[in-house]
Coordinates of C-alpha atoms in Angstrom, one line a residue:
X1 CA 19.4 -0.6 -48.6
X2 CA 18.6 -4.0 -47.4
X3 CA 19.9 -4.2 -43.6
X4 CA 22.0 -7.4 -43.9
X5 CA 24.1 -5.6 -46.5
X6 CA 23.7 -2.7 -44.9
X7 CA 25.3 -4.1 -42.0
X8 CA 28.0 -6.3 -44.4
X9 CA 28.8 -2.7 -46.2
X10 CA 29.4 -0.7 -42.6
X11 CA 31.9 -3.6 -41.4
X12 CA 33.7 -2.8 -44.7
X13 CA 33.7 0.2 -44.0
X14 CA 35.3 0.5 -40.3
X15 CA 37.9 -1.9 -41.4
X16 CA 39.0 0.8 -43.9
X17 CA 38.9 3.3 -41.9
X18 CA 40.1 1.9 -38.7
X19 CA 42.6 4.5 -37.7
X20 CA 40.5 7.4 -38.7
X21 CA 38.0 9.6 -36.3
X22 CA 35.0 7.3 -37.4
X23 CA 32.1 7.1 -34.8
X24 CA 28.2 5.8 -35.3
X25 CA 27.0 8.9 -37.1
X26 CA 30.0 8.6 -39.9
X27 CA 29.0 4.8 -40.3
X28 CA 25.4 5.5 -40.5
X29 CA 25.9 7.8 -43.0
X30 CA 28.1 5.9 -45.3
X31 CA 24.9 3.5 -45.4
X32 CA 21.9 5.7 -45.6
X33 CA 20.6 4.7 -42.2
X34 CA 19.1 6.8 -39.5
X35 CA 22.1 6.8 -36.6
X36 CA 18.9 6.0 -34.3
X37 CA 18.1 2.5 -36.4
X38 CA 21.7 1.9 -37.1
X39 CA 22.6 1.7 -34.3
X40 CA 20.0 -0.4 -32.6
X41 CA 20.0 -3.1 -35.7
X42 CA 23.6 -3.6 -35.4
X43 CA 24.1 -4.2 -31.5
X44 CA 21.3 -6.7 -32.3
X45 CA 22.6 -8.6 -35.3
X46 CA 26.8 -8.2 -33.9
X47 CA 26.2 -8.4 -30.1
X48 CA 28.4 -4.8 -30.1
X49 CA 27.7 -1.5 -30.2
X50 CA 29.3 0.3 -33.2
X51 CA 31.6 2.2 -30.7
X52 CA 32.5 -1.2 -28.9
X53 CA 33.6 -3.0 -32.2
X54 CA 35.8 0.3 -33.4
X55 CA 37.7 0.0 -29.8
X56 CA 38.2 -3.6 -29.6
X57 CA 39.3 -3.8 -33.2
X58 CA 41.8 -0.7 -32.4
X59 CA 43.1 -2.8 -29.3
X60 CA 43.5 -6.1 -30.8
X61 CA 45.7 -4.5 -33.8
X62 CA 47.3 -2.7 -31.1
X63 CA 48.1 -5.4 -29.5
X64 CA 50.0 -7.2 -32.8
X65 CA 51.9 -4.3 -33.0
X66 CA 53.1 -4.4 -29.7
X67 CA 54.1 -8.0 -29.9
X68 CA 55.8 -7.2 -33.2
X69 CA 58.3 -4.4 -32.5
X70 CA 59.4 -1.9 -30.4
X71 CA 57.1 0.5 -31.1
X72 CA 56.7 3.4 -28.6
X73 CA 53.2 3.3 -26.2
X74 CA 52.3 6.9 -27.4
X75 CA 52.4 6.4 -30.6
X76 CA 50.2 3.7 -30.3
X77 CA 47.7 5.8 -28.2
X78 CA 47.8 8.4 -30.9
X79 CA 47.4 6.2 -33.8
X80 CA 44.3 3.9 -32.2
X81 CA 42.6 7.2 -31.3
X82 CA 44.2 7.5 -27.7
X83 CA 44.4 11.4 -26.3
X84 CA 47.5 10.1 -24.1
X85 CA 49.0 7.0 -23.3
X86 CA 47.0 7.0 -19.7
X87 CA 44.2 6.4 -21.4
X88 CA 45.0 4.2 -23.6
X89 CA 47.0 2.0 -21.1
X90 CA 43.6 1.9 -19.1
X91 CA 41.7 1.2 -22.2
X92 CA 44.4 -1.9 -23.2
X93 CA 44.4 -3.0 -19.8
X94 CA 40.8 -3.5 -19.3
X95 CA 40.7 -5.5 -22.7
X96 CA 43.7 -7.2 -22.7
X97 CA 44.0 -8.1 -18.9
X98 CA 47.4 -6.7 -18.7
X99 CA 49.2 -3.5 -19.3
X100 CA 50.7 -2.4 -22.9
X101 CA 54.7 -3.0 -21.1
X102 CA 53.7 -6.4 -20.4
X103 CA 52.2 -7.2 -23.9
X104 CA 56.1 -7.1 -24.6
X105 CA 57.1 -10.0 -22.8
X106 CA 57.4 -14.0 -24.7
X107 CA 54.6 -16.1 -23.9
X108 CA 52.2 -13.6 -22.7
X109 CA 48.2 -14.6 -23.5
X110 CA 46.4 -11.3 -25.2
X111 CA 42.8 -10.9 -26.7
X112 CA 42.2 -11.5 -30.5
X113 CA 39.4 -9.7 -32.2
X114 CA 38.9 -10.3 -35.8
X115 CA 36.7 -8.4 -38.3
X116 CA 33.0 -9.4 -38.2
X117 CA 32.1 -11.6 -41.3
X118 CA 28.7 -11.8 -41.5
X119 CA 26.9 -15.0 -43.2
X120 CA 23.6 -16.4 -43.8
X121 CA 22.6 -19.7 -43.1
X122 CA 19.3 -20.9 -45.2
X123 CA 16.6 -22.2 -43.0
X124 CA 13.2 -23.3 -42.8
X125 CA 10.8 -20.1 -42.8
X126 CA 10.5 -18.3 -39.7
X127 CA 7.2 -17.7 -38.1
X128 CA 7.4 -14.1 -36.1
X129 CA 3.7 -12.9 -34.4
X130 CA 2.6 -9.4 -35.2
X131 CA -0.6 -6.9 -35.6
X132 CA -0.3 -3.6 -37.7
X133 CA -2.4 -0.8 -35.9
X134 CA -2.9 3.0 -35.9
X135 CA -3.2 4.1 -32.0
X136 CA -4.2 7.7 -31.4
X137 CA -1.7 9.4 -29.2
X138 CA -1.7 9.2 -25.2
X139 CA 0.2 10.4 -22.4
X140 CA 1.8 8.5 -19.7
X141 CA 3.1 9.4 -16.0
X142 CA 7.0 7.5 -15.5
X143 CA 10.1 8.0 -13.7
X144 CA 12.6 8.7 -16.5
X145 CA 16.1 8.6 -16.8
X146 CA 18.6 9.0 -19.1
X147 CA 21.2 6.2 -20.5
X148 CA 23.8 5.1 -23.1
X149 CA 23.2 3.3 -26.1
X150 CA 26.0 1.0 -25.2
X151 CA 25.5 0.2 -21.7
X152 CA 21.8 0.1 -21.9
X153 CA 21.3 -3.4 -21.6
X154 CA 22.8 -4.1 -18.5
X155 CA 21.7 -0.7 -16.8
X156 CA 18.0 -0.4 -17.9
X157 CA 16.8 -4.0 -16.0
X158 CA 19.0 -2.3 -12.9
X159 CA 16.4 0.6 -13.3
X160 CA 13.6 -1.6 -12.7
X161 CA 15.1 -2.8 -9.8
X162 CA 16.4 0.6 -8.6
X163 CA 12.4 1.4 -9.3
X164 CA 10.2 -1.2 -7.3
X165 CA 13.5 -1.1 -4.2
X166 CA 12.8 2.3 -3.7
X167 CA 9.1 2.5 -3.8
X168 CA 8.1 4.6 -6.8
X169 CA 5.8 1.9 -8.3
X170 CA 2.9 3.0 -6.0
X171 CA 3.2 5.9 -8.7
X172 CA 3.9 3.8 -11.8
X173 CA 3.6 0.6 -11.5
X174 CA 5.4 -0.1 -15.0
X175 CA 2.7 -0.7 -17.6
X176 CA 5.3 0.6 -19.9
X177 CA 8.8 1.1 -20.4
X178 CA 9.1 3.6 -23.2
X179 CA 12.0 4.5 -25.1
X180 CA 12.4 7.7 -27.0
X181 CA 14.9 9.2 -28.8
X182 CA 13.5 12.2 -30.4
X183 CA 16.3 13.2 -32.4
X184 CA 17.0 9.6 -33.0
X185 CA 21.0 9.5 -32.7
X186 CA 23.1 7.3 -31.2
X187 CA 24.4 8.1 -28.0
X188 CA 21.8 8.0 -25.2
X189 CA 17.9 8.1 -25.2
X190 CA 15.2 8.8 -22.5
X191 CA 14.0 5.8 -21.0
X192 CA 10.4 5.9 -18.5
X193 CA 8.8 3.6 -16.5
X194 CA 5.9 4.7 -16.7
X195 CA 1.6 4.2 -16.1
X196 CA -1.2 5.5 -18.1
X197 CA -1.2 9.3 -16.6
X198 CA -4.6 10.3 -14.6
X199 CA -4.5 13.8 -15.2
X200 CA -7.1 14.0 -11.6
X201 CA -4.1 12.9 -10.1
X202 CA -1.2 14.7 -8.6
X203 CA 2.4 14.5 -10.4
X204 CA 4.5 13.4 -7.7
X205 CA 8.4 15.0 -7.1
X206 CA 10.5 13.0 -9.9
X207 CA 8.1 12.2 -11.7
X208 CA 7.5 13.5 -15.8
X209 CA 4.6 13.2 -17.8
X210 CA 5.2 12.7 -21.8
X211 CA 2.7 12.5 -24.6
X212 CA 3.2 10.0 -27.1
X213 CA 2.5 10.6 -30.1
X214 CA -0.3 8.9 -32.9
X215 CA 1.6 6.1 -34.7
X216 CA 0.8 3.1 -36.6
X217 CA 2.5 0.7 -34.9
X218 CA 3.7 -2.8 -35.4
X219 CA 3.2 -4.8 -32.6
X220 CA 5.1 -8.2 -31.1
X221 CA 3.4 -10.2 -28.7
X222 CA 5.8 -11.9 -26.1
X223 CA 5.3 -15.1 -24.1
X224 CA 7.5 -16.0 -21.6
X225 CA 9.6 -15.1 -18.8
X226 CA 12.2 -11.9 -18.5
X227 CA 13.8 -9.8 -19.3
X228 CA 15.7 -12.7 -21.4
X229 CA 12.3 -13.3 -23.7
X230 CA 11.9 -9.9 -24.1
X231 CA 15.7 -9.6 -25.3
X232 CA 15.3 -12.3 -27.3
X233 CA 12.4 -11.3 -28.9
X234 CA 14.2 -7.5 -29.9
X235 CA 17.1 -9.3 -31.8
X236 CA 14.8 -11.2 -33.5
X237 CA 13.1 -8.0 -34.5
X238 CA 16.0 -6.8 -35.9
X239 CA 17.4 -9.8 -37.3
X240 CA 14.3 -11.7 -39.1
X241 CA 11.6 -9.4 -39.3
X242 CA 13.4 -5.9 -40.2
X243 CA 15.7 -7.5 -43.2
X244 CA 12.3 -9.0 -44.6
X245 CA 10.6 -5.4 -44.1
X246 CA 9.5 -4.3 -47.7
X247 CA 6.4 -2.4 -47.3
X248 CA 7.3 -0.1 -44.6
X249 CA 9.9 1.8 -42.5
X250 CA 10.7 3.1 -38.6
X251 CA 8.8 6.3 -38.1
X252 CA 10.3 7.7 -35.3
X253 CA 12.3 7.2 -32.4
X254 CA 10.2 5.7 -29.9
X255 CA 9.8 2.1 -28.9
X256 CA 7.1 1.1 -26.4
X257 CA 7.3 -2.2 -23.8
X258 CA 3.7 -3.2 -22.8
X259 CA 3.9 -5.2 -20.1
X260 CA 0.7 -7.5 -18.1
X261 CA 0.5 -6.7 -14.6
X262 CA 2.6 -9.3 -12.7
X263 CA -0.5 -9.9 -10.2
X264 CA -1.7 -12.4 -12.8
X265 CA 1.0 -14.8 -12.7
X266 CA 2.2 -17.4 -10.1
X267 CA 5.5 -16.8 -11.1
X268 CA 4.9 -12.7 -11.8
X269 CA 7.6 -11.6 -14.5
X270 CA 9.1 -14.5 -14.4
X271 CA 6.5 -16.9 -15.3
X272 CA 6.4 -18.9 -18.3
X273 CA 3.4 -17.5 -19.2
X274 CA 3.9 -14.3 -18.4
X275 CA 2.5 -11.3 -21.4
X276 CA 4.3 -8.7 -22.7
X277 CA 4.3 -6.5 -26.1
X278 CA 6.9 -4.7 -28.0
X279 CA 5.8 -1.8 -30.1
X280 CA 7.6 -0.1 -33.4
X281 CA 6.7 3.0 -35.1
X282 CA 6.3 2.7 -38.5
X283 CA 5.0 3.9 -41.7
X284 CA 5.1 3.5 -45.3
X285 CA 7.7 3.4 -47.7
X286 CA 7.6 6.2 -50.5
X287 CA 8.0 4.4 -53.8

């Protein structure tokens, strides 16, 4: 399934099912997509996670029928998925800006959220850098930690930070940042900074050395400065080069950040110039 409908068809598909137990592996599955991929292309294309779209739909329709009757709180809770009406006062609140009671009152301002409505706009052809190679497998020495799919963005920049404040980059220095998701679902995934491992050297306390495996990879070079032109260069990934992807497929869930030593650059990561490479697993379709 082409991902632009693919993406078009899950939207239908939450709407439906709005008020039923629905979560990223039920979507996924309705659309023949690895939860892993899913996932991943639809934070990129939307902006949301699959699990933030669900709640913030929930809320906003809550919110109509709050304004609109004199329905009770708990049965709100328990018909937008709520396990008490604690939790979903907490959960309305931190949408909304105020609490459920208040939503009652004239004149009060609340939070729309409509249905995404995906559309594509015709424009000139795209022009998107990358290099198909096959690289035998290797192993790397990182610091690794665990996170969520749907706070990952803001967290996993804190963990480089976290990283070079605390002094565990005389270890790894953060050739790579490397991604893996072995059973490739949707909740969290393994994250490492990580070096080329030196197996003469010492594994020091915290530290975890993984094998990656052989892979043809597709690889995207990056120019500029980050993390925003590294961002930038993932949704367009997943928004121009996967829906044109005929010939092949994700292989498995790893994704690799090469980054150029920072020593190099006047401005280090955040020079213009500054070098970094994104790589995707990937093999070829069966016909």
């Amino acid at each position: 399934m082409e991902w632009m409908k693919a993406i078009g068809d899950a939207v239908d598909y939450i709407e439906t099912h709005i008020l039923e137990d629905i979560d990223t592996d039920t979507v996924a599955r309705h659309v023949c997509i690895s939860p892993f991929y899913f996932q991943k292309g639809f934070s990129m294309l939307c902006g949301y996670t699959v699990t933030e779209y669900i709640r913030s739909r929930r809320l906003a329709l809550a919110s109509v029928e709050l304004m609109a009757g004199n329905v009770k709180i708990i049965d709100l809770a328990l018909k937008y998925g709520y396990d008490s009406p604690d939790s979903f006062t907490r959960a309305f609140t931190r949408f909304h800006g105020i609490t459920p009671s208040m939503a009652r009152k004239e004149g009060v301002m609340l939070k729309s959220f409509a249905p995404l409505k995906l559309t594509v706009s015709l424009k000139g052809g795209y022009m998107m850098d990358y290099r198909i190679t096959r690289k035998e497998s290797f192993t790397v020495l990182g610091f690794s930690r665990t996170f969520d799919y749907e706070n990952a963005s803001r967290d996993i920049p804190a963990f480089w930070q976290e990283h070079y404040a605390q002094g565990r980059n005389r270890y790894a220095g953060g050739m790579f940042g490397v991604n893996i998701d072995c059973f490739m679902g949707h909740e969290n995934f393994e994250y490492l900074i990580a070096d080329l491992y030196n197996p003469a050297m010492d594994i020091p306390e915290g530290f975890v050395v993984k094998t990656i495996p052989a892979f043809t990879w597709a690889v995207f070079p990056c120019i500029g400065p980050m993390p925003d032109t590294g961002r930038d260069l993932n949704g367009r990934i997943f928004s121009e080069w996967l829906p044109a992807l005929k010939e092949y497929e994700f292989a498995a869930g790893y994704c690799i950040e090469m980054y150029d030593s920072p020593d190099k650059y006047p401005e280090g990561t955040s020079d213009v110039n500054y070098r970094m490479e994104i790589w995707i697993p990937i093999t070829k379709k069966e016909n």
